[in-house]
XYZ file of C-alpha atoms in Angstrom:
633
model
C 0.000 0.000 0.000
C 2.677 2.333 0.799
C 4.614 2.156 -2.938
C 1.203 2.914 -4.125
C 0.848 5.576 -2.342
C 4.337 6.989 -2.718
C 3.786 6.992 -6.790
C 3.165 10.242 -8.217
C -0.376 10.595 -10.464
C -1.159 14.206 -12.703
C -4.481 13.454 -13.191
C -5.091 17.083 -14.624
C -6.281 15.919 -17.804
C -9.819 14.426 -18.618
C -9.838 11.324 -21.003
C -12.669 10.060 -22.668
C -12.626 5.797 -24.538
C -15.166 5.072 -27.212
C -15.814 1.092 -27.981
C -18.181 0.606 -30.038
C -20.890 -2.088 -29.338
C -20.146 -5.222 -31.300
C -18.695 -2.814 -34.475
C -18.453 -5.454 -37.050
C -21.773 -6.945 -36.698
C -23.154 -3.388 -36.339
C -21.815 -2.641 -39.541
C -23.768 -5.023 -41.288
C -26.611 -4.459 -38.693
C -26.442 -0.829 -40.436
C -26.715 -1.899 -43.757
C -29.429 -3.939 -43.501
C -31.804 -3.287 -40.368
C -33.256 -6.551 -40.729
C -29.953 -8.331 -39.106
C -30.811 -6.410 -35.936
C -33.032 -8.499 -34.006
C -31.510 -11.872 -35.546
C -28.278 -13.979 -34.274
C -25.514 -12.846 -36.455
C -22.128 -13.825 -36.212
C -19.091 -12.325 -38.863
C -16.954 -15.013 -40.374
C -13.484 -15.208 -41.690
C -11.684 -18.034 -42.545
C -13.849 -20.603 -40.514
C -14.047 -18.609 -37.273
C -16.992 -16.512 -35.943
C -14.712 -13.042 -35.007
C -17.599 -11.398 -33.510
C -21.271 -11.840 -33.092
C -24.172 -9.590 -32.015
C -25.595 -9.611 -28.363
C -28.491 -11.414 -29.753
C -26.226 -14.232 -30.516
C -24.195 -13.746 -27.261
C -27.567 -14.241 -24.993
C -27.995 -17.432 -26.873
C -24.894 -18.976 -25.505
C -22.042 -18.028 -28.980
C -18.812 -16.253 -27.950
C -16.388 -14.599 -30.542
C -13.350 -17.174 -31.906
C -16.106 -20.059 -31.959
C -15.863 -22.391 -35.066
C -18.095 -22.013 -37.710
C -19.512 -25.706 -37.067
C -19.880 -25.310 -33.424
C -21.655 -21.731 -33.824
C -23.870 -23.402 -36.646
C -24.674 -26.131 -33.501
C -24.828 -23.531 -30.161
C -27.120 -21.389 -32.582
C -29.206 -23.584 -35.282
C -30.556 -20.255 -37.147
C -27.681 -18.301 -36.868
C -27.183 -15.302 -39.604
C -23.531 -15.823 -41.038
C -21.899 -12.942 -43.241
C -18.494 -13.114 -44.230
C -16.127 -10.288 -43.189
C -13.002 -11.217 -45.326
C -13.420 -7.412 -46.726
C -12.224 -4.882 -44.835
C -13.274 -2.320 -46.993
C -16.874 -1.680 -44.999
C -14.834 -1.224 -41.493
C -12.726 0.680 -42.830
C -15.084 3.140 -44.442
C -17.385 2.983 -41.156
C -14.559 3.320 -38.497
C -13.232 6.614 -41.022
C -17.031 8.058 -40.415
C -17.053 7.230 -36.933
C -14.167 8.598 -36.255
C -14.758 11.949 -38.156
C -17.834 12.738 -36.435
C -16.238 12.582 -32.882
C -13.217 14.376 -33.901
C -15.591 16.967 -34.790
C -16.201 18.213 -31.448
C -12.992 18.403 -30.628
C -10.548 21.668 -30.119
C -7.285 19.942 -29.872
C -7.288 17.574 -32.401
C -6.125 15.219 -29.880
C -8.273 12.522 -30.710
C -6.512 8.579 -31.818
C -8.211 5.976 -33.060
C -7.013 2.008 -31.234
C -7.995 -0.624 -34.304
C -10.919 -0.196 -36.079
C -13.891 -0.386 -32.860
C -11.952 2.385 -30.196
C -10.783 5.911 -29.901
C -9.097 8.069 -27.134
C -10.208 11.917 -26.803
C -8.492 14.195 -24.608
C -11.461 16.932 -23.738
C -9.098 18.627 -21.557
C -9.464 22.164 -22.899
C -12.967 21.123 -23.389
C -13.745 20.937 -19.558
C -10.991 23.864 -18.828
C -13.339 26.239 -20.533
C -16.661 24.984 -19.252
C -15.150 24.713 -16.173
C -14.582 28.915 -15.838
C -18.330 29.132 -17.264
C -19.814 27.076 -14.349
C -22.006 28.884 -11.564
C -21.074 27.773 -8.336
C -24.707 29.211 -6.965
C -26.977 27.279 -9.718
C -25.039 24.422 -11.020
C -28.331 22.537 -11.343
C -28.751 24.579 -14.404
C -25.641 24.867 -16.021
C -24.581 25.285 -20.100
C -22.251 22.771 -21.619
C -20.849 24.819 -24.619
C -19.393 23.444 -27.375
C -17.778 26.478 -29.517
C -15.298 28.600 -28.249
C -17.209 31.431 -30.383
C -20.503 30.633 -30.292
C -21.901 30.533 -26.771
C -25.082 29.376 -28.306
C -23.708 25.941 -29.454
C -24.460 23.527 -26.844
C -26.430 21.715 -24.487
C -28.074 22.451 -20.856
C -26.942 19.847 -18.103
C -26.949 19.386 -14.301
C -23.247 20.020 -13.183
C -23.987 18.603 -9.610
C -24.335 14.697 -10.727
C -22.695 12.479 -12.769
C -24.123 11.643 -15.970
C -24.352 7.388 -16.579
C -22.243 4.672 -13.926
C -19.524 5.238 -11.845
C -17.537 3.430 -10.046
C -17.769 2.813 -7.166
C -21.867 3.079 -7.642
C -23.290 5.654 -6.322
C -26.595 4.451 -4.232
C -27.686 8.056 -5.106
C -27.040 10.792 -7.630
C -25.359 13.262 -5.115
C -23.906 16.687 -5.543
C -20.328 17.585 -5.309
C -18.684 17.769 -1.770
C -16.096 19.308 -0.014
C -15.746 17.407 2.379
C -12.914 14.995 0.850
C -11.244 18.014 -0.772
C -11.739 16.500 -3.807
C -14.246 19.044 -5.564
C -11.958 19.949 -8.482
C -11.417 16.595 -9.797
C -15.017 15.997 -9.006
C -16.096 19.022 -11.130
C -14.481 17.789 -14.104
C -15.371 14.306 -14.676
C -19.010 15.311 -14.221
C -18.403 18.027 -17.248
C -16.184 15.098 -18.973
C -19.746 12.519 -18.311
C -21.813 15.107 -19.915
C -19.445 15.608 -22.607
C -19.301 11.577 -23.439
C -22.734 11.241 -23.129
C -23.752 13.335 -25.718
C -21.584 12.580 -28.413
C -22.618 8.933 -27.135
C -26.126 9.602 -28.057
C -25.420 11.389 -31.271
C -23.349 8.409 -32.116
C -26.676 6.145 -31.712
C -28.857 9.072 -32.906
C -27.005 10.325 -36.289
C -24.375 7.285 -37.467
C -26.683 4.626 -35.500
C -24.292 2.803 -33.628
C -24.041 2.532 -29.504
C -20.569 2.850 -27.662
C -19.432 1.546 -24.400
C -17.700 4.369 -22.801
C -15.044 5.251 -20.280
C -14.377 8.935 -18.177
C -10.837 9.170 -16.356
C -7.714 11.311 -16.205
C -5.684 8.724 -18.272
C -5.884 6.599 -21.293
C -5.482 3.245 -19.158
C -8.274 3.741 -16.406
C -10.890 5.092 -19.102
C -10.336 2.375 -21.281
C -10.563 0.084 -18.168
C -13.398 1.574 -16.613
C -16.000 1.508 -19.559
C -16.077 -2.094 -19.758
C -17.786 -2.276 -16.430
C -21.125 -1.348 -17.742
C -21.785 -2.975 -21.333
C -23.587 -2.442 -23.845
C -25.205 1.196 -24.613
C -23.827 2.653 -21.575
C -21.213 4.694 -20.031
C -18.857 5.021 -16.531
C -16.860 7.338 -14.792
C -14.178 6.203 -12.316
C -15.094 8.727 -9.137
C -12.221 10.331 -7.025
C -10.407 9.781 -4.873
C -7.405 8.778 -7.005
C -5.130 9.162 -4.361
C -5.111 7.679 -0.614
C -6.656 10.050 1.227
C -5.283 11.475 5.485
C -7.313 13.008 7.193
C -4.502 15.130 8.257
C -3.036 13.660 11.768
C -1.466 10.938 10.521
C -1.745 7.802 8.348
C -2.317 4.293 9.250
C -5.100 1.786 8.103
C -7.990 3.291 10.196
C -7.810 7.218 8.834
C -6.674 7.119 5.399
C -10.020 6.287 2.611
C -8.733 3.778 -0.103
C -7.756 5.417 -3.355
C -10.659 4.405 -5.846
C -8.321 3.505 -8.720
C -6.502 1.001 -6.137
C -9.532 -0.406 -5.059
C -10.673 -0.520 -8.850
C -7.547 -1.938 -10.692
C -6.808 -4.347 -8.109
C -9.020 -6.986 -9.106
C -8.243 -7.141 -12.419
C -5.902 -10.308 -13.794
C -2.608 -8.579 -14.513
C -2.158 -9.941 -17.984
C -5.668 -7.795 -18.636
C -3.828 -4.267 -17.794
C -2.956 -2.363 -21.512
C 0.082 -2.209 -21.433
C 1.553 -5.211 -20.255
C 1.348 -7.757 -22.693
C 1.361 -11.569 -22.792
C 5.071 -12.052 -22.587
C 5.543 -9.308 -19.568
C 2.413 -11.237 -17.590
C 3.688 -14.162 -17.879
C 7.104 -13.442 -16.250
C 5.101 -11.447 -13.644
C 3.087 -14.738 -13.022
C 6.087 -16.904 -12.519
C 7.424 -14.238 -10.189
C 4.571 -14.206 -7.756
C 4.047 -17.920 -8.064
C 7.326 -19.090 -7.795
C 6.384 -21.497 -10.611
C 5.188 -21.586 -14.154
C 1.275 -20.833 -13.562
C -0.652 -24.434 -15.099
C -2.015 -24.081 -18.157
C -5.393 -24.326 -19.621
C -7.271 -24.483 -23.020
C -9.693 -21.294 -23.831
C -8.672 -19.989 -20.318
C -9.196 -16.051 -19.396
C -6.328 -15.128 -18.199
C -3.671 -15.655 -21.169
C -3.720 -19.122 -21.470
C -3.279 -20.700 -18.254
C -5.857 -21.510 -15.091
C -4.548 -19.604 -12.590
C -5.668 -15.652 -12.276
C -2.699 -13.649 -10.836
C -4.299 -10.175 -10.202
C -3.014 -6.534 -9.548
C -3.268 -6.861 -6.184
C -1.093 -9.886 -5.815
C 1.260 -8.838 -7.800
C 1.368 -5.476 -5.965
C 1.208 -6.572 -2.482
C 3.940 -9.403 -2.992
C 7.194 -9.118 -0.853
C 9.825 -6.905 -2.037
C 7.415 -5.723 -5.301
C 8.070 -2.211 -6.939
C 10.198 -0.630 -10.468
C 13.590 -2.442 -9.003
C 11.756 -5.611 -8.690
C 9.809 -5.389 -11.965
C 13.318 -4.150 -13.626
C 15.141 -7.312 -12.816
C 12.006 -9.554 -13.867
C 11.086 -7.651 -16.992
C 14.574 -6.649 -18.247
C 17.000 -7.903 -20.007
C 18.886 -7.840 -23.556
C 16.861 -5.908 -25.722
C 14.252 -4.322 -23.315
C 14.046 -1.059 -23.445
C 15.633 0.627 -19.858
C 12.733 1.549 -17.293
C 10.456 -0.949 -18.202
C 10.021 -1.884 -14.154
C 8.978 1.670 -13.194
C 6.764 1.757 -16.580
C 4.982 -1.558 -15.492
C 5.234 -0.811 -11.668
C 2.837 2.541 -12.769
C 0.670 0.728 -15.097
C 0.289 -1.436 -11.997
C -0.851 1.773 -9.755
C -3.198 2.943 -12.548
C -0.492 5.491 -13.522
C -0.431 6.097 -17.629
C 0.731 9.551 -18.941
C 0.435 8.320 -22.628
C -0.267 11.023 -24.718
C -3.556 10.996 -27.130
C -2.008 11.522 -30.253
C -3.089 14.512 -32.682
C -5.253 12.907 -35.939
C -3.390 12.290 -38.702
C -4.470 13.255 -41.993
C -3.209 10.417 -43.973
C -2.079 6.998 -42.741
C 2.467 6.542 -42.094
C 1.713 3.088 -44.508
C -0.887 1.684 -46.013
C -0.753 -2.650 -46.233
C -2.461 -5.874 -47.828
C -1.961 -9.128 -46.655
C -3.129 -12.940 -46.238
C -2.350 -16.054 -45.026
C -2.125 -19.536 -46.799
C -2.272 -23.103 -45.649
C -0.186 -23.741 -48.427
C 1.465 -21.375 -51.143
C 4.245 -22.798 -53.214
C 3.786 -22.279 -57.067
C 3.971 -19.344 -59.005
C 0.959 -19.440 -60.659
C -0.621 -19.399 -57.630
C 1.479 -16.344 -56.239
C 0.638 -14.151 -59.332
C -3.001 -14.739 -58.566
C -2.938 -13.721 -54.962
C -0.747 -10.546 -56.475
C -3.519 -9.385 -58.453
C -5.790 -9.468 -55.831
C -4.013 -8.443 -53.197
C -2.950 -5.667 -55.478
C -6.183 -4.499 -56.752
C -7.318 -4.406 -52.861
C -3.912 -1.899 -52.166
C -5.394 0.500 -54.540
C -8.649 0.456 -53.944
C -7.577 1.332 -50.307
C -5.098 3.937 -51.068
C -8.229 5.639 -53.148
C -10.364 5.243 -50.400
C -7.766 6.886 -47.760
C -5.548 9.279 -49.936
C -8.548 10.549 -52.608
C -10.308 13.478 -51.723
C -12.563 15.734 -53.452
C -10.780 18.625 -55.906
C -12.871 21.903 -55.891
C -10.663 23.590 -58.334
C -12.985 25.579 -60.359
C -10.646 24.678 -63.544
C -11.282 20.640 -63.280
C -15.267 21.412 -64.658
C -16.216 18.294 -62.396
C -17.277 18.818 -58.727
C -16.614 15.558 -58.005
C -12.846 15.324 -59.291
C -10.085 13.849 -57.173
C -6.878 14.488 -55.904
C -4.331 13.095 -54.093
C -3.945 14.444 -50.432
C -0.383 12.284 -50.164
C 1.829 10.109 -52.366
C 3.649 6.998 -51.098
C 7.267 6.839 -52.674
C 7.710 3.224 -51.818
C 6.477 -0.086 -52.259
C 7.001 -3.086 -50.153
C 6.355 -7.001 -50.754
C 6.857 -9.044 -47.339
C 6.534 -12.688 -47.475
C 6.789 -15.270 -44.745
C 8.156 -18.278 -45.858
C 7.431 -21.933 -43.967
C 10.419 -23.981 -42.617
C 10.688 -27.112 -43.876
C 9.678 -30.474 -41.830
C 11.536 -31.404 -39.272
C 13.151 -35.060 -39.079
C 10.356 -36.251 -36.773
C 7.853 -34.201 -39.499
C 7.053 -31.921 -37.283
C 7.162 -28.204 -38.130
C 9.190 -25.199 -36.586
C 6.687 -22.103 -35.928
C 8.004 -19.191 -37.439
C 7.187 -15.468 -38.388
C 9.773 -14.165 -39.641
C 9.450 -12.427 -42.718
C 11.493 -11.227 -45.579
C 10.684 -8.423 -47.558
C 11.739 -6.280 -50.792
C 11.106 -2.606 -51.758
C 11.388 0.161 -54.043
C 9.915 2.852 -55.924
C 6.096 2.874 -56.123
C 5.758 3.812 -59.859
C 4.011 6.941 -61.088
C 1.728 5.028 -63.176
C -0.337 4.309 -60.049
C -1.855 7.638 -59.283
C -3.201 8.195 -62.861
C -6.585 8.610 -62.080
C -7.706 8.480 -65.671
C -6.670 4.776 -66.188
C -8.705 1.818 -64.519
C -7.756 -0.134 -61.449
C -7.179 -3.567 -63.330
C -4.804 -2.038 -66.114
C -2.970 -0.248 -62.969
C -2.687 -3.612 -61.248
C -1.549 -5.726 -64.093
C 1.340 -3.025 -64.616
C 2.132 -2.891 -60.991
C 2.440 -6.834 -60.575
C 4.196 -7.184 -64.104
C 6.664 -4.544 -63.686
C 7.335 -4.168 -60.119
C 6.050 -7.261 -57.552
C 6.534 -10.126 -59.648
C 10.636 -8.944 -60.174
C 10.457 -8.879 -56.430
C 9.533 -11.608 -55.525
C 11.705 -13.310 -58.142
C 15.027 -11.716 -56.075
C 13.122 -12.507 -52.843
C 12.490 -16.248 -54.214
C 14.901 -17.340 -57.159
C 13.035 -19.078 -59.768
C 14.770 -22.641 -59.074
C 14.426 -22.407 -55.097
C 11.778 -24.445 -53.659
C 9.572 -22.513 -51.434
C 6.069 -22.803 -49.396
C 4.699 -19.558 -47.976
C 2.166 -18.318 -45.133
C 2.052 -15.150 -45.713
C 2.335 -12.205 -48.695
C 2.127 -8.667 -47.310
C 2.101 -5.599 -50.093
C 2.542 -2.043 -48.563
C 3.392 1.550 -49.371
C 5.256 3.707 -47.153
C 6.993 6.687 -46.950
C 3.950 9.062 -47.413
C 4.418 12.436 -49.051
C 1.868 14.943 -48.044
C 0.516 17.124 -50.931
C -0.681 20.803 -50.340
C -4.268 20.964 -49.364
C -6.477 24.058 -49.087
C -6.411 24.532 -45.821
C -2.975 25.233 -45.810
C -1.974 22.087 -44.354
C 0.420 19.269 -45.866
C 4.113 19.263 -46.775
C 3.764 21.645 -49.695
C 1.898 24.441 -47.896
C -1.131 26.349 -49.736
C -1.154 25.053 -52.715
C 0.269 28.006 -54.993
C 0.021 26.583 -58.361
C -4.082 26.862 -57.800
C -3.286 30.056 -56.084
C -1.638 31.758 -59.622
C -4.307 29.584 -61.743
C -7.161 31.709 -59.638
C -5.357 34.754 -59.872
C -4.787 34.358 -63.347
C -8.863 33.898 -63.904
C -9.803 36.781 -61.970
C -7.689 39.619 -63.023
C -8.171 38.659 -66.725
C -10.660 41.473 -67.379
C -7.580 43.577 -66.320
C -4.619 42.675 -67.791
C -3.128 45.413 -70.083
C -1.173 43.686 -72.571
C 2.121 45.282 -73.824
C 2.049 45.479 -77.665
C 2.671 48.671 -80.018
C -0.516 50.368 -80.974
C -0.873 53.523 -83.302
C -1.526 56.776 -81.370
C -4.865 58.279 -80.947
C -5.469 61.149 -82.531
C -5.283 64.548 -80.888
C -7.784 67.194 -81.289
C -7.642 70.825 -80.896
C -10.174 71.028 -78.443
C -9.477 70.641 -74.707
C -12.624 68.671 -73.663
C -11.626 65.863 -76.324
C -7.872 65.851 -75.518
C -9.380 65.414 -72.048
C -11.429 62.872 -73.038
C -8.923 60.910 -75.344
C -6.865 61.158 -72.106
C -9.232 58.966 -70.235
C -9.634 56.094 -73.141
C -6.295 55.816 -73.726
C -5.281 53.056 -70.742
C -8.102 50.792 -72.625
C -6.731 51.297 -75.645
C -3.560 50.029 -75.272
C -5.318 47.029 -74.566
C -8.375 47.177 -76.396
C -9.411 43.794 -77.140
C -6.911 41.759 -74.765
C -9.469 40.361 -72.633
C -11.534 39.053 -74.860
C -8.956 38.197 -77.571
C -7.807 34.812 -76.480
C -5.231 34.643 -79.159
C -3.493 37.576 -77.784
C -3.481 36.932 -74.033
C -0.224 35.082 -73.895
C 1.651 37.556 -75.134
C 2.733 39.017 -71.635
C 1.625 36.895 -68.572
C 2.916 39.520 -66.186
C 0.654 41.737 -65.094
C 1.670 45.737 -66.316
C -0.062 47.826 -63.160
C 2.692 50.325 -61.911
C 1.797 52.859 -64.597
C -2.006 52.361 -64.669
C -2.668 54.243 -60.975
C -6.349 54.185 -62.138
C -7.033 50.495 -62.268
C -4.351 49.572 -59.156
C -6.753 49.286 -56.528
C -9.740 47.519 -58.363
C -6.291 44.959 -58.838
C -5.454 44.930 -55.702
C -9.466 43.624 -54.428
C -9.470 41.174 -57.301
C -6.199 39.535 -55.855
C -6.920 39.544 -52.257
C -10.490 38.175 -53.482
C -8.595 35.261 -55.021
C -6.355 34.592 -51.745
C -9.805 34.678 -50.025
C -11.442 31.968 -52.247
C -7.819 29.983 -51.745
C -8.330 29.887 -47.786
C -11.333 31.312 -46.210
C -10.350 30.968 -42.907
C -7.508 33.555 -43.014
C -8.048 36.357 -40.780
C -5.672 38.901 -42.835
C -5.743 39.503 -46.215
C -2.157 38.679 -47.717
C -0.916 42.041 -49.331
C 0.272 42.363 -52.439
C 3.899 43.976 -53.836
C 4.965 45.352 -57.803
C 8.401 43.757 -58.760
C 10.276 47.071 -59.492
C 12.035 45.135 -62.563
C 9.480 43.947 -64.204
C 6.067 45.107 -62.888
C 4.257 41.944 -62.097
C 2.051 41.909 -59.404
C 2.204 39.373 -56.506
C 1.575 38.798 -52.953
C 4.583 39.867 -50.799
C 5.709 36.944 -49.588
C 6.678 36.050 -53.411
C 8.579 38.776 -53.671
C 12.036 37.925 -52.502
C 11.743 34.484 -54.499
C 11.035 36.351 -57.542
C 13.515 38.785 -56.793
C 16.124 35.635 -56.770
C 14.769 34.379 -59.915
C 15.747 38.085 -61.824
C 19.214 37.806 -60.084
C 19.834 33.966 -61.598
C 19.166 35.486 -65.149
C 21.484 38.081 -64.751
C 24.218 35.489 -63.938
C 23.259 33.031 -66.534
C 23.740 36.417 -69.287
């Protein structure tokens, strides 16, 4: 109890664990509404991955085989989930409404069925807005600049579960001097809850959901109460004195001790199969017995937190000499020891944009002639780029494409990878070694593959023909005999590409920028060819007159003379004071169609060489580009 106590928490942040309720089912609950009040389990290969509560009640569990679900459940619905595609697409929607609400971006999606939020600047600012005199009726807003955007909510109880249960909703107290932590999971309940419900309400599909300060007690926590539903682990996170001293009979149990304790320890995130293991030898002083289909990571006996915690001697230095060793990274005792303690100070990653590496792969009982490998090559192939148009496509709203719906690329991989994993041979005895290792080749992804005006199967026949196939060759000579598991194709090495918000490697994309520009000002371009002089007249009034026509003249025709227009792409506005500012508008207005949510208006700048008109920041680069011409004469 005392090295519990003695480890330092921050639990100033508020983190909030989506799961959604049986996702894969619910996906094809979702696309047919039919499915929802029948037994349906998703297959691949001949294993039931998941299954619907309906079929749960009736006795099926996930990893079943088909032929024992088909018997535990006679009229059991079976759809085959070998496509990803669908979980993909749903998890991407999913994920993009509940980063949505968010102000930090800090949102980070676990698979395809969880996600992390940190609403800590979320609660901050509701936090200030709260009325400590009629928190009964209290505002949950939602925009930082629109105090209108929101929802009402009681601010003195918890919205859903907690643990430990409450017997009674009750309003915050003092008395434990924990009032501040208090405050802010009940905002971070009200929070959860409603995206929870708009979840249900607008994508239609119900979460399981966790409230803590840390990514390893929310996800913990919101398992308690399953499905539709949603918990809070309550304070006190530390042991609490009462001030005089401390011993057994004045100090209140820390909740997340009491909470984490009874959990097996291979079950804490974090501390995976191999690390429990060793922890269970340690504390048993013997390899734990084993058991088919057991809970706890294979073997019979449960080792939980709280053994492992209270067990002579136990903290980092112990954990260290257990857990370490050639190749483990240094600290891992102190790491585990606080993982132990309910102590995580993981950071929710920022969303990315586009994915660090996008792979296809499969396993095979039995994969040894080439024929056979070109075939999986194709396919495997045509399901790589179908996925890289699914997560790198997006929509292109350049006015010059003509199509609304045009795509673009919002990143380009620069390599391609082909892993395989090939199967020892027999043994003497004809037994088989276990082994996943893999080998793997790679190069440059060709640009052939992001020409969006040729079809997927031509693409694919190209990329197999002239890239995978003469990998696999130098991965597996043509005379070497070989039987693989496993084929893995990937691209990596992702290359942003400017996007209109400014964002991506290459900035705002200029090249759209100039084409705008160039559209707009047309009507204004005075282009610089001889023209005859007008005539001049005796009379004052007409010179005056003439005076006035003559800046069209020089031009007369250019704008509409498409022949012409090329003949000076710069645009000639230091001498034509007249027509500057109506410029000047027409540029900025182009900036402002390029990104809308600038505050400031990027001015604009006359190169003193050659009078073209730009936005300032071009001007030094352009400036460069007169000086390399000068050097080249």
């Amino acid at each position: 109890m005392i090295g519990a106590r003695k480890t330092r928490r921050n639990d100033s942040r508020v983190i909030v664990h989506f799961d959604y309720d049986c996702f894969y089912a619910s996906v094809f609950e979702n696309e047919n509404p039919a499915l929802k009040s029948l037994p349906l389990a998703v297959q691949q290969k001949q294993i039931v991955v998941t299954c619907n509560y309906e079929a749960r009640r009736r006795g099926l569990h996930k990893l079943a085989l088909i032929s024992e679900a088909k018997k535990i459940v006679p009229d059991l619905v079976i759809v085959l989930g070998e496509e990803l595609g669908r979980f993909r697409d749903a998890s991407k929607d999913l994920y993009r409404y509940l980063e949505g609400f968010t102000w930090s971006g800090k949102v980070e999606r676990l698979g395809f069925d969880e996600v992390f939020m940190d609403i800590t600047d979320i609660v901050d600012y509701n936090q200030n807005l709260l009325n400590p005199n009629d928190l009964a009726h209290s505002f949950f807003s939602l925009e930082r600049n629109d105090p209108t955007v929101g929802f009402t909510f009681d601010a003195t109880i918890f919205a859903g579960h907690t643990y430990p249960p409450q017997q009674m909703p009750s309003a915050i107290s003092n008395s434990q001097g924990n009032d501040w932590l208090t405050t802010r999971l009940i905002l971070g309940s009200h929070f959860a809850q409603h995206l929870r419900l708009g979840l249900d309400e607008e994508k239609g599909y119900t979460s399981s959901v966790g409230i803590s300060t840390n990514k390893l007690l929310s996800k913990l926590v919101g398992n308690l109460n399953k499905p539709k539903a949603q918990t809070t682990l309550l304070p006190p996170y530390d042991m609490l004195e009462d001030g005089i001293s401390y011993n057994a009979e004045n100090t209140q149990e820390s909740n997340v001790t009491m909470f984490i304790d009874g959990h097996d320890i291979g079950k804490i995130p974090g501390i995976g199969f191999k690390m429990a293991q060793r922890i269970r030898n340690h504390v048993l002083s013997r390899p734990p017995e084993s058991g088919t289909g057991s809970g706890w990571g294979g073997t019979k006996e449960s080792v939980t937190v709280r053994d492992v915690r209270l067990f002579p001697g136990m903290g980092p230095e112990m954990l260290e000499r257990i857990l370490g060793g050639p190749g483990v990274e240094r600290g891992i005792g102190s790491k585990a020891w606080g993982l132990i303690n309910g102590i995580d100070d993981t950071e929710i990653q920022k969303a990315k944009k586009v994915p660090s590496q996008i792979s296809i792969e499969d396993t095979y009982g039995r994969l040894d002639t080439m024929p056979q490998v070109l075939k999986e090559l194709r396919r495997l192939a045509t399901s790589l780029i179908k996925r890289m148009h699914t997560d790198l496509l997006e929509d292109d709203d350049d006015p010059e494409s003509g199509s609304g719906s045009k795509k673009r690329w919002s990143a380009n991989p620069k390599t391609v990878r082909l892993s395989t994993r090939p199967r020892p041979p027999p043994n003497a005895d004809g037994t088989r070694t276990r082994s996943f290792n893999r080998i793997s080749r790679s190069g440059p992804l060709p640009s052939f593959v992001f020409n969006l005006n040729n079809g997927i199967d031509s693409i694919v026949e190209r990329l197999v023909q002239e890239c995978l196939v003469p990998m696999f060759k130098r991965l597996h000579p043509p005379h070497a005999v070989w039987n693989l598991s496993l084929i893995n194709i990937g691209v990596t090495n992702m290359v942003e590409t400017a996007r209109e918000d400014g964002g991506g490697a290459g900035g705002r994309d200029i090249s759209k920028m100039f084409k705008r520009q160039e559209s707009t000002l047309r009507e204004w371009r005075v282009a610089d060819r001889d023209v005859p002089p007008d005539p001049v007249h005796g009379n004052d009034n007409n010179h005056h007159h003439n005076h006035q026509q003559a800046e069209p003249s020089a031009g007369d025709g250019a704008p509409n003379d498409d022949n012409d227009h090329d003949d000076n792409d710069d645009i000639l506005a230091s001498s034509e004071d007249a027509i500057y500012e109506t410029q000047q508008n027409s540029i900025d207005d182009a900036w402002q169609e390029e990104e809308d949510d600038d505050d400031e208006r990027p001015s604009c700048e006359i190169c003193r060489r050659c009078g073209a008109m730009m936005p300032a920041f071009a001007i030094p680069a352009h400036e460069r580009f007169h000086s390399l011409e000068q050097e080249e004469e």
